[in-house]
Amino acid sequence: MTARTGTGADPGGDTGMKGAASTGRANQRQRTRTAILTAARELIAAGTELTMPAVARAALVSEATAYRYFPDLSSLIGEALSSAWPSPAEALAPVAGSPDPVERVAYATEFLLRGVFSRQHAVRGMMAATIVRPEAASLRPGIRFGLIDQALLPLEDTLGARDPERLAQLKRDLAVAVSAEALFVLTDLCGLPPEDAIASAVRTATTLTSAAVPSDA
């Protein structure tokens, strides 16, 4: 009989330990990333100005660590803002049973702009970053587009079937009116109080929709 040699250790032990260590590091990285995002979302919800040092302090990590996970503030704000909004279907649930695109657009516009106003420090920071660096525009969440699509769902089988370009143009028109840019023009440059600014944007959006939608749509 051939004698068994060795120390009796599991030959796969080193590999198993390395695998466990690698998994542990991956889990820790995920926890750290989640903590940074959670801190950013909480600061956004509080309506405070969002900076990387403030996020790092709230997440109990160093600023250098925060930058390892998010190379710049705009990438962090973009992801934090995206996860701070409900889905378009959830947002428009109160008008889900309405076939009237004008009513649905009015609700979507008010929903978006109230949300923008409550998160305006983060939204303004995101806008400023993408104005300076246009190539970073893809980091913006683009919440308006999902809301507009959801609001105009009743038109997909009517206007969309008969004149798809007209529906596409309406969506482009609404993308201008149903936007943070429109809200800040009305508050910052026109001097309107937030409530009046939101009401003005709603009027513009519903006027565009009414003009584009045939009476039999």
Coordinates of C-alpha atoms in Angstrom, one line a residue:
M1 CA 0.0 0.0 0.0
T2 CA 1.3 3.4 -0.9
A3 CA 1.7 5.7 2.0
R4 CA -0.2 9.0 1.8
T5 CA 2.1 12.0 2.1
G6 CA 1.5 15.7 3.1
T7 CA 0.3 17.5 6.1
G8 CA -3.3 16.4 5.8
A9 CA -4.4 20.0 4.9
D10 CA -7.1 20.5 2.4
P11 CA -5.4 21.0 -1.0
G12 CA -8.1 23.4 -2.0
G13 CA -7.9 25.4 1.2
D14 CA -5.7 28.2 -0.1
T15 CA -8.0 28.6 -3.1
G16 CA -11.1 28.6 -0.8
M17 CA -9.6 31.2 1.5
K18 CA -8.6 33.4 -1.4
G19 CA -12.1 33.1 -2.8
A20 CA -13.7 34.0 0.5
A21 CA -11.4 37.0 0.9
S22 CA -12.2 38.1 -2.6
T23 CA -15.9 37.8 -1.9
G24 CA -15.5 39.7 1.3
R25 CA -13.7 42.5 -0.4
A26 CA -16.4 42.7 -3.1
N27 CA -19.1 42.8 -0.4
Q28 CA -17.3 45.5 1.4
R29 CA -16.9 47.6 -1.8
Q30 CA -20.6 47.2 -2.4
R31 CA -21.4 48.3 1.1
T32 CA -19.2 51.3 0.8
R33 CA -20.7 52.3 -2.5
T34 CA -24.2 51.9 -1.1
A35 CA -23.3 54.0 1.9
I36 CA -22.1 56.8 -0.4
L37 CA -25.2 56.7 -2.5
T38 CA -27.5 56.6 0.5
A39 CA -25.7 59.6 2.0
A40 CA -26.1 61.5 -1.2
R41 CA -29.8 60.6 -1.4
E42 CA -30.4 61.7 2.2
L43 CA -28.6 65.1 1.6
I44 CA -30.7 65.6 -1.6
A45 CA -33.9 64.8 0.3
A46 CA -32.9 67.3 3.0
G47 CA -32.6 70.0 0.4
T48 CA -29.0 70.8 1.3
E49 CA -26.2 71.7 -1.0
L50 CA -24.5 68.5 -2.3
T51 CA -20.7 68.4 -2.2
M52 CA -18.3 65.5 -2.2
P53 CA -16.9 66.3 1.3
A54 CA -20.4 66.5 2.7
V55 CA -21.3 63.2 1.2
A56 CA -18.1 61.6 2.5
R57 CA -18.7 62.8 6.0
A58 CA -22.3 61.6 6.0
A59 CA -21.2 58.2 4.6
L60 CA -18.4 57.9 7.2
V61 CA -15.7 57.5 4.6
S62 CA -12.8 59.7 3.4
E63 CA -13.3 62.1 0.5
A64 CA -10.6 60.1 -1.3
T65 CA -12.7 57.0 -0.9
A66 CA -15.8 58.7 -2.2
Y67 CA -13.8 59.8 -5.3
R68 CA -12.6 56.2 -5.9
Y69 CA -16.2 55.1 -6.3
F70 CA -17.5 58.2 -8.1
P71 CA -14.8 60.1 -10.2
D72 CA -16.7 63.4 -10.0
L73 CA -19.7 64.9 -8.3
S74 CA -21.8 64.9 -11.4
S75 CA -21.6 61.1 -11.7
L76 CA -22.6 60.7 -8.0
I77 CA -25.5 63.2 -8.3
G78 CA -26.8 61.6 -11.5
E79 CA -27.0 58.1 -10.0
A80 CA -28.4 59.4 -6.7
L81 CA -31.1 61.4 -8.5
S82 CA -32.0 58.5 -10.7
S83 CA -32.8 56.3 -7.7
A84 CA -34.6 59.1 -5.9
W85 CA -37.6 59.1 -8.3
P86 CA -40.3 56.5 -8.6
S87 CA -40.9 54.9 -12.0
P88 CA -43.1 56.8 -14.5
A89 CA -45.9 54.3 -14.0
E90 CA -45.8 54.8 -10.2
A91 CA -45.5 58.6 -10.5
L92 CA -48.6 58.8 -12.8
A93 CA -50.7 56.2 -10.9
P94 CA -53.2 58.8 -9.8
V95 CA -54.1 59.4 -13.4
A96 CA -53.6 55.9 -14.7
G97 CA -57.3 55.5 -15.5
S98 CA -57.5 58.7 -17.5
P99 CA -57.5 58.5 -21.3
D100 CA -57.1 62.3 -21.5
P101 CA -53.5 63.1 -22.6
V102 CA -54.0 66.8 -21.5
E103 CA -54.9 65.8 -18.0
R104 CA -52.1 63.3 -17.8
V105 CA -49.5 65.8 -19.1
A106 CA -50.6 68.4 -16.6
Y107 CA -50.2 65.9 -13.8
A108 CA -46.8 64.8 -15.1
T109 CA -45.5 68.3 -15.4
E110 CA -46.6 69.3 -11.9
F111 CA -45.1 66.1 -10.5
L112 CA -41.8 66.6 -12.2
L113 CA -41.4 70.3 -11.3
R114 CA -42.4 69.9 -7.7
G115 CA -39.8 67.1 -7.4
V116 CA -37.2 69.3 -9.1
F117 CA -37.9 72.2 -6.8
S118 CA -37.6 70.0 -3.7
R119 CA -34.2 68.7 -5.0
Q120 CA -33.1 71.9 -6.6
H121 CA -29.6 72.0 -5.1
A122 CA -28.7 68.7 -6.6
V123 CA -30.5 69.4 -9.9
R124 CA -28.7 72.7 -10.3
G125 CA -25.4 71.1 -9.5
M126 CA -26.0 68.4 -12.1
M127 CA -27.0 71.0 -14.7
A128 CA -24.0 73.2 -14.0
A129 CA -21.7 70.3 -14.4
T130 CA -23.1 69.3 -17.8
I131 CA -23.1 72.8 -19.1
V132 CA -19.3 73.0 -18.3
R133 CA -18.8 69.5 -19.6
P134 CA -21.4 68.7 -22.4
E135 CA -19.9 65.3 -22.8
A136 CA -21.2 64.5 -19.3
A137 CA -24.9 65.2 -20.3
S138 CA -25.5 61.4 -20.5
L139 CA -25.1 61.4 -16.7
R140 CA -28.3 63.4 -16.2
P141 CA -31.2 61.1 -15.3
G142 CA -33.6 62.3 -17.9
I143 CA -36.7 61.8 -15.7
R144 CA -38.8 64.0 -17.9
F145 CA -38.7 61.6 -20.9
G146 CA -40.1 58.7 -19.0
L147 CA -42.9 60.8 -17.6
I148 CA -43.8 62.3 -21.0
D149 CA -43.9 58.9 -22.6
Q150 CA -46.1 57.6 -19.8
A151 CA -48.4 60.7 -20.0
L152 CA -48.9 60.2 -23.7
L153 CA -49.5 56.5 -23.7
P154 CA -53.2 56.9 -24.7
L155 CA -52.0 58.4 -28.0
E156 CA -49.8 55.5 -29.0
D157 CA -52.6 53.7 -30.8
T158 CA -54.3 56.8 -32.2
L159 CA -52.1 59.7 -33.1
G160 CA -49.0 57.5 -32.9
A161 CA -50.5 55.1 -35.4
R162 CA -51.8 57.8 -37.8
D163 CA -49.0 60.3 -37.5
P164 CA -46.0 59.1 -35.6
E165 CA -43.9 62.1 -36.4
R166 CA -46.5 64.4 -35.0
L167 CA -46.4 62.5 -31.7
A168 CA -42.6 62.5 -31.7
Q169 CA -42.6 66.3 -32.2
L170 CA -45.1 66.7 -29.3
K171 CA -42.7 64.7 -27.1
R172 CA -39.8 67.0 -28.2
D173 CA -41.9 70.1 -27.5
L174 CA -42.8 68.8 -24.1
A175 CA -39.2 68.0 -23.3
V176 CA -38.6 71.8 -23.4
A177 CA -41.6 72.8 -21.3
V178 CA -41.6 69.9 -18.8
S179 CA -38.1 70.5 -17.5
A180 CA -35.9 71.8 -14.7
E181 CA -34.6 74.4 -17.2
A182 CA -38.1 75.8 -17.7
L183 CA -38.7 76.0 -14.0
F184 CA -35.5 77.8 -13.3
V185 CA -36.1 80.3 -16.1
L186 CA -39.5 81.1 -14.6
T187 CA -38.2 81.5 -11.0
D188 CA -34.7 82.9 -11.6
L189 CA -35.2 85.1 -14.7
C190 CA -38.9 85.9 -14.7
G191 CA -39.0 86.2 -10.9
L192 CA -42.1 84.0 -10.4
P193 CA -42.7 82.3 -7.0
P194 CA -42.3 78.5 -7.3
E195 CA -46.1 77.9 -7.3
D196 CA -46.7 80.4 -10.0
A197 CA -43.8 79.1 -12.0
I198 CA -45.1 75.5 -11.8
A199 CA -48.6 76.6 -12.8
S200 CA -47.2 78.5 -15.8
A201 CA -45.2 75.5 -17.0
V202 CA -48.3 73.3 -16.6
R203 CA -50.3 75.8 -18.8
T204 CA -47.6 75.7 -21.4
A205 CA -47.4 71.9 -21.5
T206 CA -51.2 71.4 -21.7
T207 CA -51.4 74.1 -24.4
L208 CA -48.8 72.3 -26.5
T209 CA -50.6 69.0 -25.9
S210 CA -54.1 70.3 -26.8
A211 CA -52.7 71.9 -30.0
A212 CA -51.1 68.7 -31.1
V213 CA -53.9 66.3 -30.4
P214 CA -56.8 66.1 -32.8
S215 CA -60.2 66.1 -31.2
D216 CA -60.8 62.5 -32.3
A217 CA -57.5 61.2 -30.9

